[in-house]
Tab-separated table of C-alpha atoms in Angstrom:
chain	number	residue	atom	x	y	z
A	1258	MET	CA	11.072	3.690	1.097
A	1259	ASN	CA	14.291	5.016	-0.035
A	1260	ASP	CA	16.272	1.893	-2.305
A	1261	ASP	CA	12.640	2.483	-3.672
A	1262	ASP	CA	13.508	6.316	-4.286
A	1263	ASP	CA	17.268	5.568	-5.341
A	1264	LEU	CA	16.197	2.613	-7.492
A	1265	LEU	CA	13.594	5.155	-9.414
A	1266	GLU	CA	16.259	7.539	-9.800
A	1267	GLU	CA	18.826	5.500	-11.738
A	1268	LYS	CA	16.283	3.934	-13.988
A	1269	LEU	CA	15.811	7.410	-14.752
A	1270	ALA	CA	19.119	8.790	-15.106
A	1271	ALA	CA	19.805	5.604	-17.423
A	1272	SER	CA	17.390	6.114	-19.326
A	1273	SER	CA	17.992	10.015	-19.316
A	1274	GLY	CA	20.424	9.677	-21.963
A	1275	GLN	CA	17.304	9.049	-24.719
A	1276	ASN	CA	15.286	12.160	-26.498
A	1277	GLY	CA	12.746	9.968	-28.195
A	1278	PRO	CA	9.008	10.517	-27.929
A	1279	GLY	CA	8.396	7.555	-25.667
A	1280	ASP	CA	10.853	8.602	-22.889
A	1281	ARG	CA	8.838	11.100	-21.394
A	1282	ALA	CA	6.148	8.450	-21.204
A	1283	LYS	CA	8.342	6.278	-20.002
A	1284	ARG	CA	9.597	7.984	-17.295
A	1285	ALA	CA	5.611	9.077	-16.274
A	1286	GLU	CA	5.244	5.568	-16.240
A	1287	ALA	CA	7.771	4.392	-13.416
A	1288	GLU	CA	7.044	7.549	-11.593
A	1289	ARG	CA	3.623	6.188	-11.432
A	1290	LYS	CA	4.274	2.320	-11.097
A	1291	ALA	CA	6.699	3.712	-7.816
A	1292	ARG	CA	3.336	6.251	-6.878
A	1293	ALA	CA	1.869	2.635	-6.337
A	1294	ALA	CA	3.352	1.067	-4.714
A	1295	LYS	CA	4.637	3.661	-2.008
A	1296	LYS	CA	0.659	3.791	-1.150
A	1297	LEU	CA	0.082	0.355	-1.534
A	1298	ARG	CA	3.407	0.170	1.290
A	1299	GLU	CA	1.755	2.242	3.515
A	1300	ASN	CA	-1.801	0.844	3.269
A	1301	LEU	CA	-0.374	-2.794	4.274
A	1302	ALA	CA	1.421	-0.821	7.195
A	1303	ARG	CA	-2.019	0.885	8.116
A	1304	ARG	CA	-3.362	-2.408	7.925
A	1305	LYS	CA	-1.041	-4.316	10.001
A	1306	GLN	CA	-1.175	-1.504	12.830
A	1307	GLN	CA	-4.777	-1.511	13.230
A	1308	ALA	CA	-5.090	-5.372	12.907
A	1309	ARG	CA	-2.634	-5.131	15.825
A	1310	ALA	CA	-4.702	-2.663	17.868
A	1311	ARG	CA	-7.582	-4.988	17.821
A	1312	ARG	CA	-5.323	-7.682	18.726
A	1313	ALA	CA	-4.589	-5.182	21.626
A	1314	GLY	CA	-8.301	-4.860	22.984
A	1315	GLU	CA	-11.006	-7.352	24.051
A	1316	ALA	CA	-12.813	-9.285	22.022
A	1317	ASP	CA	-15.980	-7.583	19.893
A	1318	GLU	CA	-19.290	-8.543	21.221
A	1319	THR	CA	-21.430	-10.836	19.644
A	1320	ILE	CA	-24.312	-9.853	21.437
A	1321	GLY	CA	-26.361	-7.310	18.926
A	1322	LEU	CA	-24.299	-7.890	16.012
A	1323	PRO	CA	-26.581	-9.331	13.275
A	1324	ALA	CA	-24.014	-11.540	11.287
A	1325	ALA	CA	-22.586	-12.587	14.696
A	1326	LYS	CA	-25.376	-14.343	15.427
A	1327	THR	CA	-24.715	-17.515	18.156
A	1328	ASP	CA	-26.956	-19.600	20.494
A	1329	GLU	CA	-27.636	-17.798	22.982
A	1330	SER	CA	-28.233	-14.404	21.281
A	1331	CYS	CA	-31.233	-15.768	18.772
């Protein structure tokens, strides 16, 4: 994740020579995109960890679950 932060800093440093009115908006947009990408990566990692934890446990019981009706549970 530090690589992404470094890339963002490089982009900001490269564009810091410009002082036009759109420069601030471009920087803000780049920062928003970087934050969103970081949040998405964190969310994906969290979901993968949850899936791994579920696989490690026992299988869910289908008795009593309306969406998991089988012939013997009707």
